[in-house]
mmCIF file of C-alpha atoms and ligand atoms in Angstrom:
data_model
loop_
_atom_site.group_PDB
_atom_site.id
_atom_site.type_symbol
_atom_site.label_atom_id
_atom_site.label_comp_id
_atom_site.label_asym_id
_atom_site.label_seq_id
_atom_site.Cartn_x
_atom_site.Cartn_y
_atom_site.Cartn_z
ATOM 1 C CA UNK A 25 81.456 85.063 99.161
ATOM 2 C CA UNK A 26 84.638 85.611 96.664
ATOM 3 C CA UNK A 27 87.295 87.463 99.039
ATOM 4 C CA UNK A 28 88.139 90.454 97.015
ATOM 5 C CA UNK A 29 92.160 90.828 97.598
ATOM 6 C CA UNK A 30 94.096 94.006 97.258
ATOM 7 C CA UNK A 31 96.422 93.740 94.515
ATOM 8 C CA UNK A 32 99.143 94.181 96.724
ATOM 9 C CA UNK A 33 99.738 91.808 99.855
ATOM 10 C CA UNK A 34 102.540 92.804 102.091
ATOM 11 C CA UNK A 35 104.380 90.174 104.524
ATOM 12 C CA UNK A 36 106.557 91.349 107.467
ATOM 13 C CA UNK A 37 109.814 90.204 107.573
ATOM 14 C CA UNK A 38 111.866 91.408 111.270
ATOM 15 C CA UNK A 39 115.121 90.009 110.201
ATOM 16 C CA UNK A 40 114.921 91.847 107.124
ATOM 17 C CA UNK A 41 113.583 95.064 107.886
ATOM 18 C CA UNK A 42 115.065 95.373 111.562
ATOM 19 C CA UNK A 43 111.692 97.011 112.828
ATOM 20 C CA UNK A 44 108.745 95.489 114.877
ATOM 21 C CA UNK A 45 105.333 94.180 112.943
ATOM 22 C CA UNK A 46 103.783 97.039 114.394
ATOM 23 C CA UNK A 47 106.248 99.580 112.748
ATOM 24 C CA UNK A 48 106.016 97.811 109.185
ATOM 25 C CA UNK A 49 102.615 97.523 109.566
ATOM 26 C CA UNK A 50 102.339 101.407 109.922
ATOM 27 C CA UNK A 51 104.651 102.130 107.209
ATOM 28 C CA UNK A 52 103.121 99.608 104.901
ATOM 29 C CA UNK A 53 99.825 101.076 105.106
ATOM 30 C CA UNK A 54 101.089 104.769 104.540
ATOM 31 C CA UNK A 55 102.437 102.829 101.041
ATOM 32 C CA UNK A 56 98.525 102.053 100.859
ATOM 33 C CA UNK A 57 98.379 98.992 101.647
ATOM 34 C CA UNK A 58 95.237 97.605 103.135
ATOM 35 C CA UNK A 59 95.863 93.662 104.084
ATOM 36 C CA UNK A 60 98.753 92.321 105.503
ATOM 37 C CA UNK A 61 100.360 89.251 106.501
ATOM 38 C CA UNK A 62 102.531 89.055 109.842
ATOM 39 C CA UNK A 63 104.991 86.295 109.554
ATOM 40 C CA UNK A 64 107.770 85.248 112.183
ATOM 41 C CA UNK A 65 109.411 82.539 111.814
ATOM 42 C CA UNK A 66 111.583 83.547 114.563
ATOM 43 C CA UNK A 67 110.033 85.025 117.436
ATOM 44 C CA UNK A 68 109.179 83.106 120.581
ATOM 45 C CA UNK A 69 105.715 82.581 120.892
ATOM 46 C CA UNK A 70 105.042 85.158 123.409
ATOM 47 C CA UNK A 71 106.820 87.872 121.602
ATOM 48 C CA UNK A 72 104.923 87.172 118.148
ATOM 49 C CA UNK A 73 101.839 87.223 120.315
ATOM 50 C CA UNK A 74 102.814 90.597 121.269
ATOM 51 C CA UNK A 75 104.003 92.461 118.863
ATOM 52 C CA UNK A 76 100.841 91.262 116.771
ATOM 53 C CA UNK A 77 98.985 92.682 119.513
ATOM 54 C CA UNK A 78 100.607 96.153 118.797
ATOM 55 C CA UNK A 79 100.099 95.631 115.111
ATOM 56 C CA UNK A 80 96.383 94.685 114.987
ATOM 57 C CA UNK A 81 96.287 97.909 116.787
ATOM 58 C CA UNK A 82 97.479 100.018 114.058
ATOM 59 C CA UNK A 83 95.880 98.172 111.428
ATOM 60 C CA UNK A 84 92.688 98.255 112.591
ATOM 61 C CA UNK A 85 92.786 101.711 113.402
ATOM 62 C CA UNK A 86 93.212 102.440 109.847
ATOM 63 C CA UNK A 87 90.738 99.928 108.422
ATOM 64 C CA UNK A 88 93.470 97.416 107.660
ATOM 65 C CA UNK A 89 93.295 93.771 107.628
ATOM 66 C CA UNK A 90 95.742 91.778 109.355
ATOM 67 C CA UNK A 91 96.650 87.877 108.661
ATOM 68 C CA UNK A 92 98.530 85.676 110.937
ATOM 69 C CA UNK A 93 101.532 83.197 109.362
ATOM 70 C CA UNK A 94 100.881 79.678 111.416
ATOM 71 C CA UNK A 95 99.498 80.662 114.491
ATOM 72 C CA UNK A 96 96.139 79.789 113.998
ATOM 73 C CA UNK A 97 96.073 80.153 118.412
ATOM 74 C CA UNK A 98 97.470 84.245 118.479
ATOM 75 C CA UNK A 99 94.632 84.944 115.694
ATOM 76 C CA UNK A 100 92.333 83.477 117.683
ATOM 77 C CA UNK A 101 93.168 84.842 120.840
ATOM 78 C CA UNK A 102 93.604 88.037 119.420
ATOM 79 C CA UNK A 103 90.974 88.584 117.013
ATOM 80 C CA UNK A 104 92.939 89.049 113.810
ATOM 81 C CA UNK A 105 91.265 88.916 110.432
ATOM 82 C CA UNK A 106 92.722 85.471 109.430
ATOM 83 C CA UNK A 107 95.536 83.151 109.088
ATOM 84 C CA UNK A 108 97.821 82.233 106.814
ATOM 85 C CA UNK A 109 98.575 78.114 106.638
ATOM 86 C CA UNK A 110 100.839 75.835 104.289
ATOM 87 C CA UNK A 111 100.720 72.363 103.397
ATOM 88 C CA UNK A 112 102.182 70.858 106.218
ATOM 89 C CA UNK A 113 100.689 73.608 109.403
ATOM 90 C CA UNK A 114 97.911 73.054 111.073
ATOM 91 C CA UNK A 115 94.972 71.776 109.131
ATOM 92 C CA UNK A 116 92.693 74.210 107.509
ATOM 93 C CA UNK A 117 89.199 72.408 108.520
ATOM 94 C CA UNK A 118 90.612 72.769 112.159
ATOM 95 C CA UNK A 119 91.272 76.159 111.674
ATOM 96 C CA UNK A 120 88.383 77.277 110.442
ATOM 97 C CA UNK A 121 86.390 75.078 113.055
ATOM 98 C CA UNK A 122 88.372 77.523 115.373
ATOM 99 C CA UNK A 123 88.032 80.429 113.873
ATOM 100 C CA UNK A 124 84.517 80.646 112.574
ATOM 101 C CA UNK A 125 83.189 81.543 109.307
ATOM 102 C CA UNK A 126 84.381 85.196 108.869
ATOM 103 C CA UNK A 127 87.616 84.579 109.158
ATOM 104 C CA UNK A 128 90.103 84.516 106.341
ATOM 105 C CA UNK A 129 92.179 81.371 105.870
ATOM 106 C CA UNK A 130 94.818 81.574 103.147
ATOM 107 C CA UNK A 131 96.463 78.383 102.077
ATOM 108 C CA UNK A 132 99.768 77.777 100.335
ATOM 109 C CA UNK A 133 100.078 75.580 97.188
ATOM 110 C CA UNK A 134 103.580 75.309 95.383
ATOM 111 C CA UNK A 135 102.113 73.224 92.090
ATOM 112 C CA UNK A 136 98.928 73.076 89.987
ATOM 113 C CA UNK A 137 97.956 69.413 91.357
ATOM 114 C CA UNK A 138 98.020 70.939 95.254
ATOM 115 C CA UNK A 139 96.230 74.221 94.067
ATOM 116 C CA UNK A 140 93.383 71.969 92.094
ATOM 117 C CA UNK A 141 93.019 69.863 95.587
ATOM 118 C CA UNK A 142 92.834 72.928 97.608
ATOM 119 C CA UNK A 143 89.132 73.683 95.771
ATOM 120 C CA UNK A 144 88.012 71.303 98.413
ATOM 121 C CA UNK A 145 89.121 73.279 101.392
ATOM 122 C CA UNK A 146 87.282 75.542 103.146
ATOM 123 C CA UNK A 147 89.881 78.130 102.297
ATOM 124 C CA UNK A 148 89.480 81.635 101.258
ATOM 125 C CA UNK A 149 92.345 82.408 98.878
ATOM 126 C CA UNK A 150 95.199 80.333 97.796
ATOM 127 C CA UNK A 151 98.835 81.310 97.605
ATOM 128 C CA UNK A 152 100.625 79.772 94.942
ATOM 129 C CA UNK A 153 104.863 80.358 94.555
ATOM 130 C CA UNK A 154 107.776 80.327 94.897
ATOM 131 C CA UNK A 155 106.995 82.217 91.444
ATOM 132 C CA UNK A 156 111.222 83.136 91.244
ATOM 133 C CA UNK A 157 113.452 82.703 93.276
ATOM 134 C CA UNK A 158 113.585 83.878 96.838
ATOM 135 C CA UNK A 159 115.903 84.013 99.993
ATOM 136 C CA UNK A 160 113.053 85.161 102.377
ATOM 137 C CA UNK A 161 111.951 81.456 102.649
ATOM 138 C CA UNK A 162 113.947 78.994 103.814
ATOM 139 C CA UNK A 163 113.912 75.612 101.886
ATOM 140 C CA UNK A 164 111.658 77.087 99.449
ATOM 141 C CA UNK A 165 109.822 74.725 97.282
ATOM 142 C CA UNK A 166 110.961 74.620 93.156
ATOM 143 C CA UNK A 167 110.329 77.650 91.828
ATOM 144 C CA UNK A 168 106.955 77.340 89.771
ATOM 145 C CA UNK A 169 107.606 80.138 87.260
ATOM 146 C CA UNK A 170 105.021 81.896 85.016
ATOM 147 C CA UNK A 171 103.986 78.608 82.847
ATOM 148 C CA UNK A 172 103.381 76.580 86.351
ATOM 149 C CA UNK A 173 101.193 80.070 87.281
ATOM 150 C CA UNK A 174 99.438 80.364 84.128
ATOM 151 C CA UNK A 175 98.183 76.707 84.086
ATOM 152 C CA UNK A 176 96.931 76.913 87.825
ATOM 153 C CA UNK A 177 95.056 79.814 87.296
ATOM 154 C CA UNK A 178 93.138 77.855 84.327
ATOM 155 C CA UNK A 179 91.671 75.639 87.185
ATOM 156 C CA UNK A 180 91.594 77.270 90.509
ATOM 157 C CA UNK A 181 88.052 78.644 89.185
ATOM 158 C CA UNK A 182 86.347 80.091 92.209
ATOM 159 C CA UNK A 183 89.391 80.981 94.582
ATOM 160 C CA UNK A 184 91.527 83.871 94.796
ATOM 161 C CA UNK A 185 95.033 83.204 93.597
ATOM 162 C CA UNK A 186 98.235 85.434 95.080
ATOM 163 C CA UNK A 187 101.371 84.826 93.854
ATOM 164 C CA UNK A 188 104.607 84.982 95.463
ATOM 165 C CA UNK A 189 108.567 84.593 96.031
ATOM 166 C CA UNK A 190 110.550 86.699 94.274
ATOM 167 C CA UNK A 191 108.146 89.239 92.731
ATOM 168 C CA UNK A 192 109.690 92.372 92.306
ATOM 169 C CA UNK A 193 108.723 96.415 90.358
ATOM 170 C CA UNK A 194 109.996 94.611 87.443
ATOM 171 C CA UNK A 195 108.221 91.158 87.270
ATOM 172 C CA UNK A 196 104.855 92.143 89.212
ATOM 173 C CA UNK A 197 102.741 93.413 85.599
ATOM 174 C CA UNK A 198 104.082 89.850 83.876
ATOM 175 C CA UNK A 199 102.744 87.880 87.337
ATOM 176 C CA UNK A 200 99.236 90.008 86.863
ATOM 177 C CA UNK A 201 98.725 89.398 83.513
ATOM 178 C CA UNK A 202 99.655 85.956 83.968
ATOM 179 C CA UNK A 203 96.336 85.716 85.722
ATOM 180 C CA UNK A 204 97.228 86.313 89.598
ATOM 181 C CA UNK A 205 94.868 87.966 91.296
ATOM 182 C CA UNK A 206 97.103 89.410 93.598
ATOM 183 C CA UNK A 207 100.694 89.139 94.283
ATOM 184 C CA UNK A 208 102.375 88.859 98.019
ATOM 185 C CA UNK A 209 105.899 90.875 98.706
ATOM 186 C CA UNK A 210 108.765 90.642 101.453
ATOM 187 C CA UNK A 211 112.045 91.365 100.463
ATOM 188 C CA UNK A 212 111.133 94.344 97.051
ATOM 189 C CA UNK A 213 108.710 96.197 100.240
ATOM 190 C CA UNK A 214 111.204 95.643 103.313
ATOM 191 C CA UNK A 215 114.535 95.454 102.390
ATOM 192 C CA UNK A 216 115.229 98.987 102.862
ATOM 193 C CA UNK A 217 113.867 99.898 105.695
ATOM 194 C CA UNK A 218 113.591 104.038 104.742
ATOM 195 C CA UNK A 219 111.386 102.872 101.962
ATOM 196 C CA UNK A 220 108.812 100.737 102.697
ATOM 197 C CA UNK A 221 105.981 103.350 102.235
ATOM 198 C CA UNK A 222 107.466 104.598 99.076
ATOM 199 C CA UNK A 223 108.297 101.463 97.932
ATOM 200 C CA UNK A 224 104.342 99.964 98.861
ATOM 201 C CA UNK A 225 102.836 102.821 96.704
ATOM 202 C CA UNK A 226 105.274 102.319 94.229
ATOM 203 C CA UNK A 227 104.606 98.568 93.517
ATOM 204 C CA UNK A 228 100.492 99.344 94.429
ATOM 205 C CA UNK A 229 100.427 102.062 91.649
ATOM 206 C CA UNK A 230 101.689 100.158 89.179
ATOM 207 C CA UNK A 231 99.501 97.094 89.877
ATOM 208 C CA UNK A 232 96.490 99.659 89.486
ATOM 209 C CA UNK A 233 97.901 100.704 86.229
ATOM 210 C CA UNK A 234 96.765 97.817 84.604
ATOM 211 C CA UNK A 235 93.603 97.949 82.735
ATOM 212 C CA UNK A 236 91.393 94.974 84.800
ATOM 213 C CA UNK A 237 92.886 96.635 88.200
ATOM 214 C CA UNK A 238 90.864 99.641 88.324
ATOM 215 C CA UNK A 239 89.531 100.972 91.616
ATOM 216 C CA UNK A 240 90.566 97.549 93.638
ATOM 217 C CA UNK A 241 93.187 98.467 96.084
HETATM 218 N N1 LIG B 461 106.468 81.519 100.370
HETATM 219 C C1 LIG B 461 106.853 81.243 99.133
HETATM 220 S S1 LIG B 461 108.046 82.331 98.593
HETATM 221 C C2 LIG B 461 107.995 83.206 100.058
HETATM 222 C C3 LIG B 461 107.078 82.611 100.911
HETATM 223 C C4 LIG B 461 106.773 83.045 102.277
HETATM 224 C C5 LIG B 461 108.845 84.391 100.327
HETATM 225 C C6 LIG B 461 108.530 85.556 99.418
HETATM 226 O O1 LIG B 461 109.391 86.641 99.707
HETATM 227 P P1 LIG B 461 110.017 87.579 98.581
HETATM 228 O O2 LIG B 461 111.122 88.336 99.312
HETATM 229 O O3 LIG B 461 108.928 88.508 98.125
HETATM 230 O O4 LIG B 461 110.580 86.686 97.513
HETATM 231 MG MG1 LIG B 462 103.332 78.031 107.519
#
């Protein structure tokens, strides 16, 4: 079955935002949010595995979905709702194999030839970016822009598509009607720490305010 994806899909970022996944998590879904993507790129093993611990915890007791970055093993052993893979992480037929077939697997695509491969894959949404630029990835790949976007939508057919890198109050309507399905956030949601709920139901409104958005949060 088509996942259907919130408009808005949050990453954590501890660098940026100084606080623990658990404590974005919690402010994130105060902003509304209701699916969310831990990502550390940083962390030892051990410590990701617990502070996702803590945050599955809070987003599951408010009905929140939680995604793993990589670590296809601390989703697993945890029982998060999915992970989050690129090109080069662990394969996504593995992962699923793992995993089973509930969970969701999100793979990243950074060009309309990887996205049109990725049909094949038993994946349930694709990411597709750096849209703009970004300095919450390191060694991004080219920035895609809204033509790159526009085009992959045209054949990704069945998937989801999110967008991301670099997508901001002022570009996320243009990404939307470009055809994203959803668009994922770091740096616009975390970057000021006091604001993370405000800024989540800020960005989450206006996503709903388009006309094909109504009542999918
Ligand atoms: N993958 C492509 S761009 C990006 C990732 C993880 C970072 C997006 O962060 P921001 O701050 O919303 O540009
Ligand atoms: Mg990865």
């Amino acid at each position: 079955m088509r996942l259907d994806l919130p408009k808005i899909y949050p990453i954590t970022d501890t660098q940026l935002s100084r606080l623990t996944h658990a404590e974005q998590v919690a402010r994130l879904i105060e902003g509304g949010a209701s699916l969310i993507q831990l990502r550390d790129k940083i962390s030892p093993p051990r410590e990701f595995y617990r502070q996702a611990a803590a945050a599955l915890q809070v987003a599951h007791h408010h009905g929140a979905r939680l995604i793993i970055n990589d670590r296809v093993d601390i989703a697993l052993a945890l029982k998060a709702d999915g992970v989050h893979l690129g090109q080069t992480d662990f394969p996504v037929e593995a992962a699923r194999h793992l995993l089973g077939k509930e969970a969701i697997i999100g793979f990243s695509t950074h060009n309309a030839e990887q996205a049109r491969l990725a049909m094949a894959l038993p994946v349930d949404y694709l990411a597709f970016g750096p849209i703009f630029p970004t300095r919450s990835k390191d060694n991004p790949d080219p920035i895609t822009g809204l033509i790159a976007l526009k085009k992959t939508v045209t054949i990704k057919a069945s998937l989801p598509l999110v967008a991301i890198g670099g997508i901001k109050l002022e570009n996320v309507l243009e990404v939307l009607k470009a055809g994203a399905d959803a668009v994922a956030v770091i740096s616009e949601l975390l970057a000021d720490p006091a604001k993370i709920a405000e800024n989540m139901s800020k960005i989450l409104a206006l996503a709903l305010s388009l006309p094909n958005t109504v009542g999918i949060t």
